[in-house]
Short mmCIF file of C-alpha atoms in Angstrom, two decimals:
data_model
loop_
_atom_site.label_atom_id
_atom_site.label_comp_id
_atom_site.label_asym_id
_atom_site.label_seq_id
_atom_site.Cartn_x
_atom_site.Cartn_y
_atom_site.Cartn_z
CA MET A 7 98.57 83.88 108.58
CA CYS A 8 98.81 82.00 105.25
CA GLY A 9 102.03 80.92 103.54
CA PHE A 10 103.46 79.85 100.20
CA THR A 11 106.38 78.05 98.59
CA LEU A 12 107.55 78.55 95.00
CA VAL A 13 110.13 76.34 93.30
CA VAL A 14 111.48 76.75 89.76
CA PHE A 15 114.13 74.62 88.06
CA LYS A 16 116.28 75.70 85.14
CA ASN A 17 114.98 72.74 83.16
CA LYS A 18 111.36 73.64 84.14
CA LYS A 19 110.89 70.34 85.98
CA LYS A 20 107.54 69.74 87.65
CA ILE A 21 107.80 68.54 91.26
CA LYS A 22 105.57 67.93 94.26
CA ILE A 23 105.41 70.46 97.09
CA ASN A 24 104.39 68.59 100.22
CA LYS A 25 100.91 69.63 101.32
CA GLN A 26 101.82 69.29 105.01
CA THR A 27 105.00 71.42 105.08
CA LEU A 28 103.34 74.77 105.87
CA ARG A 29 99.89 73.52 106.78
CA HIS A 30 100.18 75.17 110.21
CA ARG A 31 100.17 78.55 108.44
CA GLY A 32 97.01 77.91 106.45
CA PRO A 33 94.85 74.93 107.45
CA ASP A 34 91.71 76.08 105.59
CA LYS A 35 92.84 75.51 101.99
CA SER A 36 95.94 74.34 100.13
CA LYS A 37 96.23 74.78 96.38
CA PHE A 38 99.02 73.84 93.96
CA ILE A 39 99.70 75.27 90.51
CA TYR A 40 102.30 74.35 87.89
CA SER A 41 102.65 76.95 85.16
CA ARG A 42 105.52 77.49 82.69
CA GLY A 43 108.05 75.83 84.95
CA ILE A 44 106.76 77.47 88.14
CA ASN A 45 105.77 75.10 90.98
CA LEU A 46 103.69 77.05 93.49
CA ARG A 47 101.66 76.01 96.54
CA HIS A 48 99.69 78.33 98.81
CA TRP A 49 98.26 77.54 102.26
CA ARG A 50 95.30 79.71 103.22
CA LEU A 51 93.99 80.92 106.56
CA SER A 52 90.60 82.39 105.64
CA ILE A 53 90.04 85.72 107.41
CA VAL A 54 88.77 88.16 104.78
CA ASP A 55 86.27 86.82 102.19
CA LEU A 56 85.73 83.27 103.36
CA SER A 57 84.56 82.12 99.91
CA LYS A 58 86.77 80.18 97.49
CA ASN A 59 86.98 83.26 95.24
CA SER A 60 90.01 84.37 97.26
CA ASP A 61 91.75 80.98 97.22
CA GLN A 62 95.30 81.29 95.96
CA PRO A 63 97.39 81.13 93.82
CA LEU A 64 95.59 83.33 91.27
CA GLU A 65 96.43 83.11 87.58
CA ASN A 66 95.50 84.63 84.23
CA GLU A 67 97.22 85.09 80.86
CA LYS A 68 99.57 87.75 82.30
CA PHE A 69 100.44 86.79 85.87
CA LEU A 70 100.68 83.99 88.42
CA PHE A 71 100.24 85.58 91.87
CA THR A 72 100.28 84.63 95.54
CA TYR A 73 100.45 86.66 98.74
CA ASN A 74 100.46 86.40 102.51
CA GLY A 75 99.27 89.20 104.76
CA GLU A 76 96.46 91.67 105.25
CA ILE A 77 95.79 95.03 103.61
CA TYR A 78 93.51 96.93 105.98
CA ASP A 79 92.36 99.70 103.63
CA TYR A 80 91.57 97.45 100.65
CA LYS A 81 87.95 98.64 100.43
CA SER A 82 88.87 102.30 99.92
CA ILE A 83 91.72 101.26 97.59
CA SER A 84 89.44 99.21 95.36
CA LYS A 85 87.06 102.18 95.10
CA SER A 86 89.71 104.81 94.39
CA ILE A 87 92.08 102.85 92.13
CA LEU A 88 89.87 100.20 90.56
CA LYS A 89 86.58 102.13 90.63
CA LYS A 90 84.69 99.11 91.97
CA ASN A 91 83.84 97.42 95.26
CA LEU A 92 85.80 94.28 96.06
CA ASN A 93 85.28 92.31 99.27
CA SER A 94 88.79 90.82 99.32
CA ASP A 95 92.28 92.26 99.77
CA THR A 96 93.65 89.37 97.71
CA LEU A 97 91.43 90.16 94.72
CA THR A 98 92.16 93.87 95.15
CA LEU A 99 95.93 93.31 94.91
CA PHE A 100 95.59 90.97 91.93
CA SER A 101 93.39 93.50 90.12
CA ILE A 102 95.89 96.31 90.80
CA LEU A 103 98.72 94.11 89.53
CA ASN A 104 96.87 93.48 86.28
CA LYS A 105 96.08 97.17 85.87
CA SER A 106 99.51 98.64 86.67
CA ASN A 107 101.79 95.63 85.91
CA ASN A 108 103.50 96.02 89.31
CA LEU A 109 102.70 96.36 93.01
CA LYS A 110 105.01 99.25 93.96
CA CYS A 111 101.98 101.21 95.19
CA LEU A 112 101.71 98.73 98.08
CA LYS A 113 104.13 100.85 100.12
CA LYS A 114 101.38 103.49 100.40
CA PHE A 115 98.78 101.08 101.77
CA SER A 116 98.08 100.17 105.39
CA GLY A 117 98.94 96.60 106.29
CA PHE A 118 101.68 94.00 106.15
CA TYR A 119 102.47 91.46 103.47
CA SER A 120 104.83 89.29 101.48
CA TYR A 121 104.10 88.41 97.87
CA VAL A 122 105.52 86.89 94.72
CA TYR A 123 104.24 87.07 91.16
CA PHE A 124 105.45 85.57 87.90
CA ASP A 125 105.34 87.95 84.93
CA LYS A 126 104.72 85.62 81.99
CA LYS A 127 105.65 88.19 79.33
CA LYS A 128 108.96 89.21 80.92
CA ASN A 129 109.67 85.70 82.24
CA ASN A 130 110.69 86.94 85.69
CA LEU A 131 109.66 86.57 89.31
CA VAL A 132 109.02 89.65 91.45
CA PHE A 133 108.86 89.28 95.23
CA SER A 134 108.74 91.63 98.21
CA ARG A 135 107.70 92.14 101.84
CA ASP A 136 106.34 95.05 103.89
CA VAL A 137 108.57 97.94 104.98
CA LEU A 138 108.57 96.95 108.68
CA GLY A 139 109.32 93.32 107.88
CA LYS A 140 106.39 91.86 109.79
CA LYS A 141 105.90 89.16 107.16
CA PHE A 142 108.95 86.99 106.51
CA LEU A 143 110.09 85.91 103.05
CA TYR A 144 113.07 83.65 102.34
CA PHE A 145 114.85 82.73 99.11
CA TYR A 146 117.53 80.32 97.88
CA GLN A 147 119.45 80.19 94.61
CA ASP A 148 121.89 77.79 93.01
CA GLN A 149 122.76 76.82 89.42
CA GLU A 150 119.75 74.54 89.01
CA LYS A 151 116.90 75.92 91.12
CA PHE A 152 115.43 79.04 92.70
CA ILE A 153 113.10 78.85 95.72
CA ILE A 154 110.96 81.40 97.57
CA SER A 155 109.05 80.54 100.74
CA SER A 156 107.31 82.04 103.77
CA GLU A 157 109.44 79.79 105.99
CA GLU A 158 112.82 78.10 105.69
CA LYS A 159 111.00 74.76 105.93
CA GLY A 160 109.63 75.33 102.46
CA ILE A 161 113.21 75.52 101.15
CA LEU A 162 114.83 72.82 103.28
CA ASN A 163 112.80 70.10 101.56
CA PHE A 164 114.64 70.74 98.29
CA ILE A 165 118.27 71.25 99.36
CA ARG A 166 120.99 69.70 101.50
CA PRO A 167 121.18 72.32 104.25
CA LYS A 168 124.41 73.45 105.87
CA ILE A 169 124.58 75.44 109.11
CA ASN A 170 125.88 79.01 108.80
CA SER A 171 128.48 79.16 111.60
CA SER A 172 128.74 82.98 111.50
CA SER A 173 125.00 83.15 112.27
CA ILE A 174 125.51 81.05 115.39
CA THR A 175 128.18 83.51 116.59
CA GLU A 176 125.86 86.45 115.91
CA TYR A 177 123.03 84.78 117.81
CA LEU A 178 125.26 84.14 120.86
CA PHE A 179 126.21 87.84 120.94
CA PHE A 180 122.86 89.47 120.13
CA LYS A 181 120.16 86.75 120.48
CA ASN A 182 119.11 87.66 116.93
CA LEU A 183 120.27 87.79 113.30
CA PHE A 184 120.56 90.85 111.07
CA PHE A 185 120.85 91.93 107.43
CA GLY A 186 119.14 88.97 105.81
CA LYS A 187 121.09 86.20 107.54
CA THR A 188 119.55 82.86 108.50
CA TYR A 189 120.98 79.86 110.33
CA PHE A 190 121.34 78.02 107.03
CA ASP A 191 123.98 78.60 104.39
CA LYS A 192 122.62 80.19 101.15
CA ILE A 193 119.10 80.66 102.56
CA LYS A 194 118.52 84.39 102.86
CA LEU A 195 115.80 86.64 104.22
CA ILE A 196 114.73 89.43 101.90
CA PRO A 197 115.18 92.86 103.60
CA PRO A 198 112.04 94.76 104.68
CA GLY A 199 110.54 96.86 101.88
CA CYS A 200 112.93 95.45 99.27
CA ILE A 201 111.48 94.56 95.86
CA SER A 202 113.51 91.84 94.13
CA LYS A 203 113.44 90.41 90.63
CA PHE A 204 114.67 87.04 89.42
CA ASP A 205 115.18 86.79 85.67
CA LEU A 206 114.48 83.20 84.63
CA THR A 207 115.95 83.71 81.15
CA ASN A 208 119.38 84.82 82.40
CA TRP A 209 119.05 83.13 85.82
CA LYS A 210 120.00 86.35 87.64
CA LEU A 211 118.69 87.97 90.81
CA LYS A 212 118.47 91.74 91.26
CA HIS A 213 117.42 93.71 94.34
CA GLU A 214 115.92 96.70 92.64
CA PHE A 215 114.32 98.71 95.43
CA SER A 216 116.02 99.52 98.72
CA TRP A 217 114.16 99.45 102.05
CA ASN A 218 116.44 102.23 103.37
CA SER A 219 114.43 104.94 101.64
CA PHE A 220 111.36 104.14 103.73
CA TYR A 221 113.19 104.90 106.97
CA LYS A 222 114.33 108.33 105.72
CA ARG A 223 110.75 109.57 105.92
CA LYS A 224 109.86 111.55 109.03
CA ILE A 225 106.50 111.48 110.78
CA PHE A 226 105.65 114.49 112.91
CA VAL A 227 103.19 114.38 115.78
CA LYS A 228 102.47 117.61 117.65
CA LYS A 229 103.66 117.69 121.24
CA ASN A 230 101.04 116.88 123.88
CA ASN A 231 98.42 116.29 121.20
CA ASN A 232 96.70 113.46 123.06
CA PHE A 233 93.62 113.71 120.85
CA GLU A 234 95.64 112.95 117.72
CA ILE A 235 97.43 110.01 119.35
CA SER A 236 94.12 108.67 120.62
CA ASN A 237 92.64 108.83 117.11
CA LEU A 238 95.66 107.02 115.67
CA LEU A 239 95.19 104.22 118.21
CA ASN A 240 91.45 103.97 117.59
CA ASN A 241 91.89 103.81 113.82
CA SER A 242 94.70 101.29 114.12
CA ILE A 243 92.56 98.93 116.24
CA LYS A 244 89.55 99.37 113.95
CA GLN A 245 91.63 98.54 110.87
CA ARG A 246 92.87 95.32 112.41
CA ASN A 247 89.29 94.39 113.19
CA ILE A 248 88.25 94.45 109.52
CA CYS A 249 87.71 90.74 108.92
CA ASP A 250 84.96 88.21 108.44
CA VAL A 251 85.69 86.23 111.62
CA LYS A 252 85.60 87.04 115.32
CA THR A 253 88.73 88.53 116.90
CA GLN A 254 90.33 88.02 120.31
CA LEU A 255 92.74 90.02 122.46
CA ALA A 256 95.95 88.73 124.04
CA LEU A 257 95.72 90.34 127.50
CA SER A 258 98.47 90.61 130.09
CA SER A 259 99.16 92.85 133.06
CA GLY A 260 101.27 95.04 130.78
CA PHE A 261 100.46 98.56 129.64
CA ASP A 262 100.36 97.56 125.96
CA SER A 263 97.38 95.19 125.86
CA ASN A 264 95.47 97.11 128.54
CA LEU A 265 95.71 100.24 126.43
CA ILE A 266 94.08 98.32 123.58
CA LEU A 267 91.43 96.90 125.93
CA GLU A 268 90.55 100.42 127.06
CA LYS A 269 90.13 101.58 123.46
CA ILE A 270 87.97 98.57 122.56
CA LEU A 271 85.60 99.26 125.46
CA LEU A 272 85.37 103.01 124.81
CA ASN A 273 84.97 102.76 121.03
CA LYS A 274 81.42 101.70 120.07
CA ASP A 275 82.48 101.14 116.44
CA ILE A 276 84.62 98.17 117.44
CA LYS A 277 82.13 95.31 117.75
CA ASN A 278 83.91 92.22 116.45
CA PHE A 279 85.88 91.26 119.59
CA TYR A 280 84.86 87.98 121.20
CA ARG A 281 87.06 87.66 124.31
CA ALA A 282 90.43 88.32 125.94
CA ILE A 283 92.95 85.58 126.77
CA GLY A 284 95.75 85.67 129.35
CA VAL A 285 98.43 83.08 130.02
CA GLY A 286 100.03 82.54 133.41
CA PHE A 287 102.53 80.03 134.78
CA ASP A 288 101.89 77.66 137.69
CA THR A 289 104.44 79.51 139.83
CA LYS A 290 104.45 82.30 142.42
CA ASN A 291 105.20 84.76 139.63
CA ASN A 292 101.92 84.12 137.84
CA GLU A 293 100.60 87.51 136.70
CA ASN A 294 97.09 86.35 135.83
CA PHE A 295 95.75 87.58 139.19
CA ILE A 296 96.58 91.12 138.02
CA THR A 297 95.05 90.50 134.62
CA LYS A 298 91.86 89.09 136.16
CA LYS A 299 91.57 92.09 138.44
CA ILE A 300 91.94 94.49 135.51
CA ASN A 301 89.50 92.51 133.42
CA LYS A 302 86.92 92.30 136.22
CA ASN A 303 86.76 96.07 136.39
CA LYS A 304 86.32 96.28 132.63
CA LYS A 305 83.57 93.64 132.45
CA PHE A 306 85.14 91.96 129.43
CA TYR A 307 84.96 88.18 128.88
CA PHE A 308 88.30 86.71 129.92
CA LYS A 309 89.80 83.25 129.46
CA GLU A 310 92.60 82.30 131.83
CA VAL A 311 95.23 79.84 130.58
CA ILE A 312 97.59 78.23 133.09
CA TYR A 313 100.87 76.96 131.68
CA ASN A 314 102.35 73.88 133.37
CA LYS A 315 106.11 74.33 133.62
CA LYS A 316 106.60 70.56 133.32
CA ASN A 317 105.81 70.87 129.62
CA ILE A 318 108.42 73.52 128.93
CA LEU A 319 111.18 71.27 127.49
CA ASN A 320 108.94 69.58 124.91
CA ASP A 321 107.28 72.88 124.05
CA ILE A 322 110.64 74.60 123.53
CA LYS A 323 111.58 71.85 121.06
CA LYS A 324 108.32 72.41 119.16
CA CYS A 325 108.84 76.18 119.13
CA ILE A 326 112.39 75.76 117.79
CA HIS A 327 110.99 73.56 115.02
CA PHE A 328 108.42 76.16 113.98
CA ASN A 329 110.96 78.98 114.34
CA ASP A 330 113.53 77.13 112.18
CA GLY A 331 116.24 78.15 114.63
CA PRO A 332 117.10 79.12 118.22
CA LEU A 333 114.57 81.18 120.16
CA GLU A 334 115.25 84.86 120.78
CA HIS A 335 113.00 85.04 123.86
CA PRO A 336 111.66 82.58 126.48
CA ASN A 337 108.16 84.03 126.01
CA TYR A 338 107.78 81.86 122.90
CA VAL A 339 106.33 78.96 124.92
CA GLY A 340 103.75 81.15 126.66
CA ILE A 341 102.69 82.81 123.42
CA ASP A 342 102.45 79.40 121.75
CA ARG A 343 100.12 78.17 124.51
CA LEU A 344 98.03 81.33 124.28
CA CYS A 345 97.69 80.99 120.49
CA LYS A 346 96.57 77.38 120.80
CA GLU A 347 93.77 78.49 123.12
CA ALA A 348 92.81 81.30 120.74
CA ARG A 349 92.61 78.84 117.83
CA LYS A 350 89.83 76.91 119.62
CA LYS A 351 87.44 79.83 119.15
CA GLY A 352 88.80 81.78 116.17
CA LYS A 353 91.64 82.75 113.87
CA VAL A 354 92.53 86.35 114.71
CA LEU A 355 94.38 87.37 117.86
CA LEU A 356 95.34 91.00 118.48
CA SER A 357 98.32 91.73 120.73
CA GLY A 358 99.83 94.95 122.01
CA GLU A 359 103.34 94.00 120.94
CA GLY A 360 105.50 97.12 120.78
CA ALA A 361 103.17 99.48 122.67
CA ASP A 362 105.13 99.10 125.90
CA ASP A 363 108.10 100.64 124.09
CA LEU A 364 106.11 103.39 122.38
CA PHE A 365 104.20 104.47 125.49
CA PHE A 366 106.92 103.89 128.13
CA GLY A 367 105.06 101.04 129.82
CA TYR A 368 108.06 99.32 131.41
CA ASP A 369 109.08 99.95 135.03
CA HIS A 370 112.60 101.06 134.06
CA TYR A 371 111.17 104.07 132.22
#
């Protein structure tokens, strides 16, 4: 998962960024750098290139760089753009940045990300996130400091937070927030696909690239072309399996994860999966009996997790803490329990989130 927090003061003050704040995002390595007034800490979850060569932040005479995410096609990118073989998406992105002096080409790559880099020559910060907004990136600005972080927690340590009352109203109506709002006053979420620049000389922020243009593009798939859709699914699963650790599957009785399970079993090229995990509640509505039945027919190693409803109040409090705000869905506690089980054996968990909508897997369809 990884994460980072960057803090810069107008007077270029050096400060400490607590090593524990975002440790849950990257328990494998935490590294701090202070450079030309920039305080930057990165927390790493090692998935691709487990060596310390990919530890972040990365720095040279031109740039200070850090990123969170995964670029699936980094091997082909390093060959085509850099004309060399790199075994790390982090090093690939840093090399491209040094070659082209920007990362606008990222929109053409397959993956999801958030990043920030400091251009030492121009004395500005450039930060962005992927076009679908899968990786979050928050920022805060006042007259004395500018902060960027993967979570609001990374910002809250350096300000006196105030609750945004309009966000509470929006949550009560829609169970979600939109257009960059957060539950805290002056803490904002950068829009998906937006590339922003903060000029440290003039202390001004500019959103230079709009995410709207990405959604104007149209993707055509021929009607009833099941072969093409099947290939898209196979390639998508294979891409997410490009890592140097074992992967696991979050399995439920739903159509989404079972579709992925089917593809894993039929595709001989996908060899990195270790097991499937399902979570059920200690009630009459426990769906694990369906999941076990499906899994038994598939002959795939399955770990059953039973959630005790007595723990739900404490677990909701923990989930709210990690979410930095109210929960949009009660499934948070079940997913949290499932992820804790997955962490015992590995670091990568693949879910079918969204496939029920794309392939009409719900009963009401």
